[in-house]
């Protein structure tokens, strides 16, 4: 997801610095981006020179201190509150007081993430959808302490990138991930009740007009990420039974069948 967000900004003419756990992980993500851009060149959607410019604008930096003069930092690491809080604590220490610090979290509380930072007023949510380069919607989330002026600034930047920003409340799952919970969770229950197979559910939902069925969409999102979102919407709503996650989600995470990125999930992607 992080490299997709970097692509959006680079395609909009911005220089992007990426911090990863290692340069190798970054290079793997870059070769994925290179392949995707190449396909678009071959299909005549973009020019070769444009693809090269996008790639040149994205570069790896080994240390978050190199983000000191960034206008905007967008965090897109694991969906775990304590891990994100640690990063925001560190980001607030090392960046300039004018840097806007944003999380791409799908479902965690922005207020809670921001509480770990020395400047919670400059922490907000900027939630892209997968694949970031193609999905227009971006949820803009203000935490309880976020300076309201940031919303207009960030909306302006996102519009310049041809995105459709919407301001949503800092509630568990924001808007899309909350409304999408039954789409994902009822699908598990439907299959468990042996009413239909995963393939049938996906095919019928596509025929009904959805771009993807729930199982193929989960494979794209990452079953680990979708499970984390399910858990945090459930917990955030004080264990309301309507949002109860499904045991098969956890089992698939435990067995490493987490979707396309692992080569297997609800479907197999092994070459
Ligand atoms: N996958 C989606 O469809 C999707 C959509 C919208 C939002 N999100 C959100 O984006 C975030 C990332 O999701 P993802 O699917 O890309 O997860 P992922 O597990 O595929 O990728 C996370 C990346 O973060 C890196 N990372 C972990 N700790 C780090 C650290 N301390 N410093 C630098 N890099 C670190 C990992 O190496 C990995 O490359 C989550 O908060 C998720 O909720 C995901």
Short mmCIF file of C-alpha atoms and ligand atoms in Angstrom, two decimals:
data_model
loop_
_atom_site.label_atom_id
_atom_site.label_comp_id
_atom_site.label_asym_id
_atom_site.label_seq_id
_atom_site.Cartn_x
_atom_site.Cartn_y
_atom_site.Cartn_z
CA UNK A 1 0.00 0.00 0.00
CA UNK A 2 2.84 2.40 0.91
CA UNK A 3 4.43 2.20 -2.54
CA UNK A 4 1.03 2.86 -4.14
CA UNK A 5 0.69 6.06 -2.10
CA UNK A 6 4.24 7.07 -3.07
CA UNK A 7 3.24 6.50 -6.72
CA UNK A 8 0.22 8.83 -6.40
CA UNK A 9 2.38 11.71 -5.13
CA UNK A 10 5.22 11.03 -7.58
CA UNK A 11 2.76 10.94 -10.49
CA UNK A 12 1.55 14.33 -9.25
CA UNK A 13 5.09 15.74 -9.54
CA UNK A 14 6.19 15.44 -5.90
CA UNK A 15 9.49 14.05 -4.64
CA UNK A 16 8.82 11.18 -2.25
CA UNK A 17 11.13 9.70 0.36
CA UNK A 18 10.27 6.17 1.53
CA UNK A 19 11.39 4.70 4.86
CA UNK A 20 11.16 0.88 4.99
CA UNK A 21 12.49 -1.78 7.33
CA UNK A 22 15.26 -2.48 4.80
CA UNK A 23 16.41 -1.26 1.41
CA UNK A 24 15.71 -4.73 0.00
CA UNK A 25 12.02 -4.53 0.98
CA UNK A 26 11.86 -1.11 -0.68
CA UNK A 27 13.54 -2.44 -3.85
CA UNK A 28 11.02 -5.30 -4.05
CA UNK A 29 8.17 -2.82 -3.82
CA UNK A 30 9.84 -0.62 -6.46
CA UNK A 31 10.18 -3.50 -8.90
CA UNK A 32 6.44 -4.17 -8.47
CA UNK A 33 5.77 -0.50 -9.24
CA UNK A 34 8.10 -0.60 -12.24
CA UNK A 35 6.22 -3.61 -13.67
CA UNK A 36 2.84 -1.95 -13.16
CA UNK A 37 4.00 1.26 -14.85
CA UNK A 38 5.54 -0.72 -17.72
CA UNK A 39 2.22 -2.48 -18.34
CA UNK A 40 0.50 0.91 -18.51
CA UNK A 41 3.10 2.12 -21.03
CA UNK A 42 2.50 -1.01 -23.16
CA UNK A 43 -1.26 -0.41 -23.07
CA UNK A 44 -0.69 3.16 -24.23
CA UNK A 45 -2.10 4.68 -21.01
CA UNK A 46 1.07 6.59 -20.09
CA UNK A 47 4.29 7.53 -21.88
CA UNK A 48 7.63 5.88 -21.18
CA UNK A 49 9.17 9.22 -20.10
CA UNK A 50 6.37 9.75 -17.58
CA UNK A 51 6.91 6.26 -16.07
CA UNK A 52 10.63 6.99 -15.73
CA UNK A 53 9.95 10.35 -14.06
CA UNK A 54 7.61 8.71 -11.53
CA UNK A 55 10.23 6.09 -10.65
CA UNK A 56 12.97 8.73 -10.29
CA UNK A 57 10.90 10.79 -7.87
CA UNK A 58 10.57 7.92 -5.36
CA UNK A 59 13.67 7.19 -3.31
CA UNK A 60 14.62 5.20 -0.25
CA UNK A 61 15.94 6.84 2.91
CA UNK A 62 17.28 4.66 5.71
CA UNK A 63 16.30 6.86 8.65
CA UNK A 64 13.10 8.72 9.57
CA UNK A 65 15.26 11.71 10.59
CA UNK A 66 15.63 12.34 6.85
CA UNK A 67 11.95 13.35 6.81
CA UNK A 68 12.79 16.47 8.84
CA UNK A 69 11.81 18.96 6.12
CA UNK A 70 8.85 17.04 4.63
CA UNK A 71 5.56 18.94 4.16
CA UNK A 72 3.64 15.73 4.71
CA UNK A 73 4.53 12.30 6.11
CA UNK A 74 2.11 9.41 5.49
CA UNK A 75 2.62 6.33 7.63
CA UNK A 76 1.47 2.98 6.13
CA UNK A 77 2.97 0.29 8.37
CA UNK A 78 1.30 -2.63 10.20
CA UNK A 79 -2.21 -2.11 11.53
CA UNK A 80 -1.22 -2.24 15.23
CA UNK A 81 -1.94 0.65 17.54
CA UNK A 82 1.19 0.39 19.71
CA UNK A 83 3.48 0.16 16.68
CA UNK A 84 1.86 3.19 15.08
CA UNK A 85 1.96 5.14 18.35
CA UNK A 86 5.72 4.51 18.62
CA UNK A 87 6.28 5.78 15.08
CA UNK A 88 4.18 8.91 15.64
CA UNK A 89 5.99 9.64 18.87
CA UNK A 90 9.28 9.45 16.97
CA UNK A 91 7.97 11.37 13.94
CA UNK A 92 6.80 14.27 16.09
CA UNK A 93 10.29 14.48 17.61
CA UNK A 94 12.28 14.42 14.38
CA UNK A 95 10.18 16.45 11.94
CA UNK A 96 9.70 20.20 11.68
CA UNK A 97 6.72 21.67 13.60
CA UNK A 98 5.12 22.46 10.23
CA UNK A 99 5.18 18.88 8.95
CA UNK A 100 1.73 17.28 8.75
CA UNK A 101 1.82 13.73 10.12
CA UNK A 102 -0.79 11.37 8.68
CA UNK A 103 -1.70 7.73 9.13
CA UNK A 104 -3.14 5.57 6.37
CA UNK A 105 -4.77 3.36 9.02
CA UNK A 106 -7.91 1.56 7.83
CA UNK A 107 -9.63 1.47 11.18
CA UNK A 108 -7.58 2.59 14.18
CA UNK A 109 -8.46 5.72 16.14
CA UNK A 110 -6.58 8.79 14.90
CA UNK A 111 -7.11 10.40 18.31
CA UNK A 112 -5.39 7.46 19.94
CA UNK A 113 -2.49 7.38 17.46
CA UNK A 114 -2.05 11.15 17.87
CA UNK A 115 -2.02 10.91 21.66
CA UNK A 116 1.49 9.45 21.49
CA UNK A 117 2.84 12.47 19.60
CA UNK A 118 4.14 15.66 21.19
CA UNK A 119 2.09 17.64 18.65
CA UNK A 120 -1.27 15.86 18.30
CA UNK A 121 -2.63 18.94 16.50
CA UNK A 122 -0.62 18.05 13.40
CA UNK A 123 -1.61 14.35 13.33
CA UNK A 124 -4.48 13.20 11.11
CA UNK A 125 -5.75 10.30 9.00
CA UNK A 126 -5.35 10.21 5.22
CA UNK A 127 -6.87 6.90 4.22
CA UNK A 128 -6.26 5.74 0.65
CA UNK A 129 -7.94 2.72 -0.93
CA UNK A 130 -6.24 -0.13 -2.71
CA UNK A 131 -4.90 0.24 -5.41
CA UNK A 132 -4.11 3.83 -4.43
CA UNK A 133 -3.26 4.92 -7.98
CA UNK A 134 -6.68 3.88 -9.30
CA UNK A 135 -9.08 4.47 -6.40
CA UNK A 136 -10.26 8.06 -6.28
CA UNK A 137 -11.73 8.20 -2.81
CA UNK A 138 -9.52 9.28 0.09
CA UNK A 139 -10.93 9.53 3.61
CA UNK A 140 -9.57 12.54 5.52
CA UNK A 141 -9.88 12.05 9.27
CA UNK A 142 -9.39 14.62 12.00
CA UNK A 143 -8.66 13.36 15.50
CA UNK A 144 -10.01 15.14 18.57
CA UNK A 145 -6.86 17.30 18.79
CA UNK A 146 -6.14 17.79 15.07
CA UNK A 147 -6.00 21.44 13.95
CA UNK A 148 -9.12 21.92 11.75
CA UNK A 149 -7.08 24.01 9.26
CA UNK A 150 -5.20 20.87 8.18
CA UNK A 151 -8.33 19.44 6.57
CA UNK A 152 -8.58 22.19 3.95
CA UNK A 153 -4.84 22.11 3.25
CA UNK A 154 -4.81 18.33 2.74
CA UNK A 155 -8.03 18.35 0.70
CA UNK A 156 -6.44 20.89 -1.64
CA UNK A 157 -3.33 18.73 -2.12
CA UNK A 158 -5.43 15.61 -2.73
CA UNK A 159 -7.60 17.38 -5.30
CA UNK A 160 -4.43 18.47 -7.12
CA UNK A 161 -3.61 14.75 -7.33
CA UNK A 162 -7.05 14.08 -8.92
CA UNK A 163 -8.36 12.39 -5.79
CA UNK A 164 -11.77 12.82 -4.20
CA UNK A 165 -11.15 13.61 -0.54
CA UNK A 166 -14.02 13.32 1.92
CA UNK A 167 -13.88 14.34 5.55
CA UNK A 168 -15.11 11.55 7.80
CA UNK A 169 -15.46 11.20 11.55
CA UNK A 170 -12.80 9.53 13.67
CA UNK A 171 -15.01 6.53 14.46
CA UNK A 172 -13.93 2.87 14.21
CA UNK A 173 -13.52 1.96 10.52
CA UNK A 174 -14.35 5.58 9.55
CA UNK A 175 -17.03 5.37 6.83
CA UNK A 176 -16.04 2.82 4.18
CA UNK A 177 -14.54 0.15 6.42
CA UNK A 178 -17.48 0.30 8.79
CA UNK A 179 -20.12 0.02 6.09
CA UNK A 180 -18.04 -2.71 4.39
CA UNK A 181 -17.93 -4.94 7.49
CA UNK A 182 -21.08 -6.95 6.64
CA UNK A 183 -19.89 -7.23 3.01
CA UNK A 184 -16.81 -9.11 4.27
CA UNK A 185 -18.11 -10.83 7.41
CA UNK A 186 -21.50 -12.02 6.14
CA UNK A 187 -19.67 -13.56 3.19
CA UNK A 188 -17.70 -15.80 5.60
CA UNK A 189 -20.91 -16.76 7.44
CA UNK A 190 -22.77 -17.45 4.20
CA UNK A 191 -20.07 -19.85 3.04
CA UNK A 192 -19.78 -21.44 6.48
CA UNK A 193 -23.54 -22.10 6.42
CA UNK A 194 -22.90 -23.93 3.12
CA UNK A 195 -25.34 -21.78 1.21
CA UNK A 196 -22.81 -21.06 -1.53
CA UNK A 197 -19.09 -21.43 -2.28
CA UNK A 198 -16.59 -18.53 -2.16
CA UNK A 199 -16.40 -18.60 -5.97
CA UNK A 200 -20.19 -18.36 -6.26
CA UNK A 201 -20.40 -15.48 -3.77
CA UNK A 202 -17.69 -13.54 -5.64
CA UNK A 203 -19.18 -14.19 -9.07
CA UNK A 204 -22.71 -13.24 -8.02
CA UNK A 205 -21.61 -10.05 -6.23
CA UNK A 206 -19.68 -9.04 -9.37
CA UNK A 207 -22.74 -9.73 -11.50
CA UNK A 208 -24.71 -7.54 -9.12
CA UNK A 209 -22.42 -4.63 -9.97
CA UNK A 210 -19.61 -4.76 -7.40
CA UNK A 211 -16.13 -4.47 -8.95
CA UNK A 212 -14.93 -7.43 -6.87
CA UNK A 213 -16.57 -10.02 -4.64
CA UNK A 214 -15.69 -10.06 -0.92
CA UNK A 215 -13.20 -12.94 -1.07
CA UNK A 216 -11.23 -11.68 -4.05
CA UNK A 217 -11.23 -8.19 -2.53
CA UNK A 218 -9.86 -9.57 0.75
CA UNK A 219 -7.07 -11.30 -1.16
CA UNK A 220 -6.20 -7.94 -2.73
CA UNK A 221 -6.39 -5.99 0.54
CA UNK A 222 -4.54 -8.67 2.55
CA UNK A 223 -6.47 -10.97 4.90
CA UNK A 224 -4.25 -9.84 7.78
CA UNK A 225 -5.18 -6.20 7.13
CA UNK A 226 -8.87 -6.99 6.71
CA UNK A 227 -8.84 -9.08 9.90
CA UNK A 228 -7.10 -6.25 11.81
CA UNK A 229 -9.76 -3.83 10.54
CA UNK A 230 -12.51 -6.27 11.60
CA UNK A 231 -11.04 -6.59 15.08
CA UNK A 232 -10.62 -2.87 15.57
CA UNK A 233 -14.14 -2.02 14.33
CA UNK A 234 -15.50 -4.74 16.69
CA UNK A 235 -13.47 -3.52 19.68
CA UNK A 236 -14.08 0.14 18.86
CA UNK A 237 -17.83 -0.48 18.92
CA UNK A 238 -17.64 -2.05 22.39
CA UNK A 239 -17.98 -5.60 21.04
CA UNK A 240 -21.24 -4.99 19.22
CA UNK A 241 -22.17 -8.43 17.81
CA UNK A 242 -22.96 -6.87 14.42
CA UNK A 243 -19.22 -6.47 13.80
CA UNK A 244 -17.96 -9.77 15.26
CA UNK A 245 -14.97 -11.02 13.22
CA UNK A 246 -15.01 -14.57 11.86
CA UNK A 247 -12.70 -17.33 13.23
CA UNK A 248 -11.64 -18.29 9.70
CA UNK A 249 -10.06 -14.84 9.29
CA UNK A 250 -7.75 -15.49 12.22
CA UNK A 251 -6.99 -19.03 11.10
CA UNK A 252 -5.97 -17.85 7.65
CA UNK A 253 -3.68 -15.22 9.17
CA UNK A 254 -2.14 -17.86 11.46
CA UNK A 255 -1.45 -20.17 8.52
CA UNK A 256 0.05 -17.34 6.45
CA UNK A 257 -2.66 -17.54 3.76
CA UNK A 258 -3.06 -13.78 3.71
CA UNK A 259 -3.87 -13.13 0.08
CA UNK A 260 -2.09 -12.13 -3.11
CA UNK A 261 1.01 -10.81 -1.34
CA UNK A 262 1.64 -14.31 0.09
CA UNK A 263 0.71 -16.16 -3.12
CA UNK A 264 -2.32 -17.74 -1.43
CA UNK A 265 -5.43 -16.65 0.41
CA UNK A 266 -8.98 -17.51 -0.52
CA UNK A 267 -7.52 -18.31 -3.94
CA UNK A 268 -4.09 -19.44 -5.10
CA UNK A 269 -1.73 -17.03 -6.89
CA UNK A 270 1.29 -19.29 -7.05
CA UNK A 271 3.04 -19.13 -10.42
N1 LIG B 1 -3.97 -3.25 2.15
C1 LIG B 1 -4.94 -2.39 1.92
O1 LIG B 1 -5.79 -2.60 1.04
C2 LIG B 1 -5.02 -1.10 2.71
C3 LIG B 1 -5.93 -0.12 2.30
C4 LIG B 1 -6.01 1.08 3.02
C5 LIG B 1 -5.21 1.26 4.14
N2 LIG B 1 -4.34 0.28 4.51
C6 LIG B 1 -3.52 0.52 5.71
O2 LIG B 1 -2.17 0.75 5.32
C7 LIG B 1 -1.30 0.21 6.33
C8 LIG B 1 -0.36 -0.79 5.69
O3 LIG B 1 -1.11 -1.82 5.07
P1 LIG B 1 -0.44 -2.80 3.99
O4 LIG B 1 -1.51 -3.62 3.40
O5 LIG B 1 0.45 -2.04 3.08
O6 LIG B 1 0.45 -3.70 4.96
P2 LIG B 1 1.72 -4.59 4.61
O7 LIG B 1 1.91 -5.49 5.78
O8 LIG B 1 1.58 -5.17 3.24
O9 LIG B 1 2.93 -3.53 4.52
C9 LIG B 1 3.42 -2.84 5.63
C10 LIG B 1 4.82 -2.34 5.27
O10 LIG B 1 5.32 -1.55 6.35
C11 LIG B 1 6.68 -1.88 6.53
N3 LIG B 1 7.04 -1.55 7.91
C12 LIG B 1 6.67 -2.19 9.03
N4 LIG B 1 7.19 -1.57 10.11
C13 LIG B 1 7.89 -0.50 9.65
C14 LIG B 1 8.65 0.53 10.28
N5 LIG B 1 8.77 0.59 11.60
N6 LIG B 1 9.21 1.48 9.49
C15 LIG B 1 9.08 1.41 8.16
N7 LIG B 1 8.38 0.45 7.51
C16 LIG B 1 7.79 -0.49 8.25
C17 LIG B 1 6.77 -3.36 6.21
O11 LIG B 1 8.08 -3.74 5.87
C18 LIG B 1 5.82 -3.48 5.03
O12 LIG B 1 6.47 -3.26 3.80
C19 LIG B 1 -2.19 -0.36 7.42
O13 LIG B 1 -2.38 0.60 8.42
C20 LIG B 1 -3.49 -0.63 6.69
O14 LIG B 1 -4.61 -0.61 7.54
C21 LIG B 1 -4.20 -0.88 3.81
#
